[in-house]
C-alpha positions as protocol buffer text, in pm:
chain_id: "A"
residue {
  index: 1
  type: GLY
  ca { x: -5 y: -6 z: -6 }
}
residue {
  index: 2
  type: SER
  ca { x: 99 y: 363 z: -8 }
}
residue {
  index: 3
  type: ARG
  ca { x: 295 y: 459 z: 291 }
}
residue {
  index: 4
  type: GLU
  ca { x: 173 y: 811 z: 270 }
}
residue {
  index: 5
  type: GLN
  ca { x: -161 y: 730 z: 260 }
}
residue {
  index: 6
  type: LEU
  ca { x: -155 y: 470 z: 531 }
}
residue {
  index: 7
  type: THR
  ca { x: 6 y: 692 z: 764 }
}
residue {
  index: 8
  type: ARG
  ca { x: -254 y: 939 z: 678 }
}
residue {
  index: 9
  type: VAL
  ca { x: -523 y: 678 z: 822 }
}
residue {
  index: 10
  type: VAL
  ca { x: -329 y: 628 z: 1155 }
}
residue {
  index: 11
  type: ARG
  ca { x: -271 y: 1005 z: 1209 }
}
residue {
  index: 12
  type: ASN
  ca { x: -635 y: 1085 z: 1144 }
}
residue {
  index: 13
  type: LEU
  ca { x: -751 y: 820 z: 1376 }
}
residue {
  index: 14
  type: LEU
  ca { x: -490 y: 920 z: 1637 }
}
residue {
  index: 15
  type: ASP
  ca { x: -579 y: 1281 z: 1611 }
}
residue {
  index: 16
  type: ASN
  ca { x: -961 y: 1200 z: 1645 }
}
residue {
  index: 17
  type: ALA
  ca { x: -894 y: 1000 z: 1940 }
}
residue {
  index: 18
  type: GLY
  ca { x: -693 y: 1231 z: 2110 }
}
residue {
  index: 19
  type: ARG
  ca { x: -947 y: 1509 z: 2054 }
}
residue {
  index: 20
  type: HIS
  ca { x: -1233 y: 1324 z: 2197 }
}
residue {
  index: 21
  type: ALA
  ca { x: -1055 y: 1121 z: 2477 }
}
residue {
  index: 22
  type: THR
  ca { x: -1116 y: 1215 z: 2831 }
}
residue {
  index: 23
  type: HIS
  ca { x: -786 y: 1060 z: 2978 }
}
residue {
  index: 24
  type: ALA
  ca { x: -667 y: 794 z: 2757 }
}
residue {
  index: 25
  type: VAL
  ca { x: -634 y: 645 z: 2424 }
}
residue {
  index: 26
  type: ARG
  ca { x: -543 y: 262 z: 2335 }
}
residue {
  index: 27
  type: ILE
  ca { x: -402 y: 148 z: 2012 }
}
residue {
  index: 28
  type: SER
  ca { x: -357 y: -213 z: 1909 }
}
residue {
  index: 29
  type: LEU
  ca { x: -231 y: -386 z: 1584 }
}
residue {
  index: 30
  type: ASN
  ca { x: -275 y: -737 z: 1488 }
}
residue {
  index: 31
  type: THR
  ca { x: -116 y: -907 z: 1190 }
}
residue {
  index: 32
  type: THR
  ca { x: -227 y: -1249 z: 1219 }
}
residue {
  index: 33
  type: ASP
  ca { x: -460 y: -1303 z: 897 }
}
residue {
  index: 34
  type: MET
  ca { x: -562 y: -941 z: 823 }
}
residue {
  index: 35
  type: VAL
  ca { x: -378 y: -623 z: 932 }
}
residue {
  index: 36
  type: THR
  ca { x: -609 y: -525 z: 1189 }
}
residue {
  index: 37
  type: LEU
  ca { x: -544 y: -143 z: 1368 }
}
residue {
  index: 38
  type: ILE
  ca { x: -777 y: -56 z: 1649 }
}
residue {
  index: 39
  type: VAL
  ca { x: -782 y: 289 z: 1811 }
}
residue {
  index: 40
  type: GLU
  ca { x: -1043 y: 368 z: 2105 }
}
residue {
  index: 41
  type: ASP
  ca { x: -1079 y: 620 z: 2342 }
}
residue {
  index: 42
  type: ASP
  ca { x: -1248 y: 686 z: 2689 }
}
residue {
  index: 43
  type: GLY
  ca { x: -1434 y: 1001 z: 2563 }
}
residue {
  index: 44
  type: PRO
  ca { x: -1809 y: 1026 z: 2491 }
}
residue {
  index: 45
  type: GLY
  ca { x: -1842 y: 806 z: 2220 }
}
residue {
  index: 46
  type: ILE
  ca { x: -2054 y: 826 z: 1900 }
}
residue {
  index: 47
  type: PRO
  ca { x: -2435 y: 723 z: 1939 }
}
residue {
  index: 48
  type: SER
  ca { x: -2501 y: 444 z: 1730 }
}
residue {
  index: 49
  type: GLU
  ca { x: -2748 y: 625 z: 1526 }
}
residue {
  index: 50
  type: HIS
  ca { x: -2453 y: 838 z: 1360 }
}
residue {
  index: 51
  type: ARG
  ca { x: -2210 y: 588 z: 1330 }
}
residue {
  index: 52
  type: THR
  ca { x: -2270 y: 556 z: 940 }
}
residue {
  index: 53
  type: GLU
  ca { x: -2292 y: 925 z: 897 }
}
residue {
  index: 54
  type: VAL
  ca { x: -1952 y: 1029 z: 1070 }
}
residue {
  index: 55
  type: PHE
  ca { x: -1778 y: 849 z: 761 }
}
residue {
  index: 56
  type: GLU
  ca { x: -1919 y: 1097 z: 511 }
}
residue {
  index: 57
  type: ARG
  ca { x: -1756 y: 1410 z: 427 }
}
residue {
  index: 58
  type: PHE
  ca { x: -1815 y: 1723 z: 595 }
}
residue {
  index: 59
  type: THR
  ca { x: -2006 y: 1547 z: 879 }
}
residue {
  index: 60
  type: ARG
  ca { x: -1961 y: 1679 z: 1210 }
}
residue {
  index: 61
  type: LEU
  ca { x: -2172 y: 1581 z: 1514 }
}
residue {
  index: 62
  type: ASP
  ca { x: -2268 y: 1868 z: 1761 }
}
residue {
  index: 63
  type: GLU
  ca { x: -2037 y: 1731 z: 2012 }
}
residue {
  index: 64
  type: GLY
  ca { x: -1743 y: 1743 z: 1771 }
}
residue {
  index: 65
  type: ARG
  ca { x: -1811 y: 2097 z: 1661 }
}
residue {
  index: 66
  type: ALA
  ca { x: -1772 y: 2218 z: 2035 }
}
residue {
  index: 67
  type: ARG
  ca { x: -1443 y: 2053 z: 2060 }
}
residue {
  index: 68
  type: ASP
  ca { x: -1274 y: 2177 z: 1735 }
}
residue {
  index: 69
  type: ALA
  ca { x: -1424 y: 2452 z: 1528 }
}
residue {
  index: 70
  type: GLY
  ca { x: -1148 y: 2473 z: 1273 }
}
residue {
  index: 71
  type: ALA
  ca { x: -1207 y: 2094 z: 1187 }
}
residue {
  index: 72
  type: LEU
  ca { x: -1388 y: 2028 z: 849 }
}
residue {
  index: 73
  type: GLY
  ca { x: -1530 y: 1665 z: 903 }
}
residue {
  index: 74
  type: LEU
  ca { x: -1310 y: 1483 z: 643 }
}
residue {
  index: 75
  type: GLY
  ca { x: -1095 y: 1280 z: 866 }
}
residue {
  index: 76
  type: LEU
  ca { x: -1317 y: 966 z: 898 }
}
residue {
  index: 77
  type: ALA
  ca { x: -1409 y: 1002 z: 532 }
}
residue {
  index: 78
  type: MET
  ca { x: -1049 y: 998 z: 437 }
}
residue {
  index: 79
  type: VAL
  ca { x: -988 y: 694 z: 667 }
}
residue {
  index: 80
  type: ARG
  ca { x: -1268 y: 511 z: 487 }
}
residue {
  index: 81
  type: SER
  ca { x: -1181 y: 611 z: 145 }
}
residue {
  index: 82
  type: ILE
  ca { x: -819 y: 517 z: 187 }
}
residue {
  index: 83
  type: SER
  ca { x: -886 y: 189 z: 368 }
}
residue {
  index: 84
  type: GLU
  ca { x: -1134 y: 73 z: 82 }
}
residue {
  index: 85
  type: HIS
  ca { x: -872 y: 164 z: -184 }
}
residue {
  index: 86
  type: HIS
  ca { x: -623 y: -60 z: -25 }
}
residue {
  index: 87
  type: GLY
  ca { x: -896 y: -332 z: -24 }
}
residue {
  index: 88
  type: GLY
  ca { x: -981 y: -292 z: 320 }
}
residue {
  index: 89
  type: THR
  ca { x: -1270 y: -167 z: 569 }
}
residue {
  index: 90
  type: VAL
  ca { x: -1334 y: 45 z: 851 }
}
residue {
  index: 91
  type: GLU
  ca { x: -1590 y: 33 z: 1105 }
}
residue {
  index: 92
  type: LEU
  ca { x: -1695 y: 196 z: 1438 }
}
residue {
  index: 93
  type: THR
  ca { x: -1792 y: -63 z: 1703 }
}
residue {
  index: 94
  type: ASP
  ca { x: -1852 y: -77 z: 2098 }
}
residue {
  index: 95
  type: SER
  ca { x: -1562 y: -80 z: 2308 }
}
residue {
  index: 96
  type: ILE
  ca { x: -1512 y: -445 z: 2468 }
}
residue {
  index: 97
  type: ASP
  ca { x: -1372 y: -293 z: 2778 }
}
residue {
  index: 98
  type: THR
  ca { x: -1587 y: -116 z: 3006 }
}
residue {
  index: 99
  type: GLY
  ca { x: -1301 y: 141 z: 3083 }
}
residue {
  index: 100
  type: PHE
  ca { x: -1319 y: 241 z: 2721 }
}
residue {
  index: 101
  type: THR
  ca { x: -1655 y: 354 z: 2644 }
}
residue {
  index: 102
  type: GLY
  ca { x: -1588 y: 595 z: 2392 }
}
residue {
  index: 103
  type: ALA
  ca { x: -1520 y: 563 z: 2022 }
}
residue {
  index: 104
  type: ARG
  ca { x: -1351 y: 247 z: 1886 }
}
residue {
  index: 105
  type: LEU
  ca { x: -1262 y: 237 z: 1534 }
}
residue {
  index: 106
  type: VAL
  ca { x: -1123 y: -89 z: 1361 }
}
residue {
  index: 107
  type: VAL
  ca { x: -946 y: -68 z: 1030 }
}
residue {
  index: 108
  type: ARG
  ca { x: -882 y: -411 z: 855 }
}
residue {
  index: 109
  type: LEU
  ca { x: -645 y: -417 z: 562 }
}
residue {
  index: 110
  type: PRO
  ca { x: -531 y: -728 z: 361 }
}
residue {
  index: 111
  type: PRO
  ca { x: -163 y: -832 z: 403 }
}
residue {
  index: 112
  type: ALA
  ca { x: 114 y: -739 z: 183 }
}
residue {
  index: 113
  type: GLU
  ca { x: 184 y: -967 z: -87 }
}
């Protein structure tokens, strides 16, 4: 894959998590079958009814607008686009750890050939 584009995926996920976290961000990487990157935070999370729309361009939820007035709402749209371009997926899921109740983003990419 493109190092520059994949770096942008990681940077966007970490920037978002850092902005919305209350105290902590957790990152995990697994390369068993697929390359799976998980970024989660302990912030307010994203309500289930908005979990699809946050991947659309220029989408900013009210809570996000209050936190970072200068952002354009393109970060997660770029994450999705780049992930799909590389044959992967991105999804927003519930945390499996009660200590991390905020957003949990999971990027899955095929391994390098």
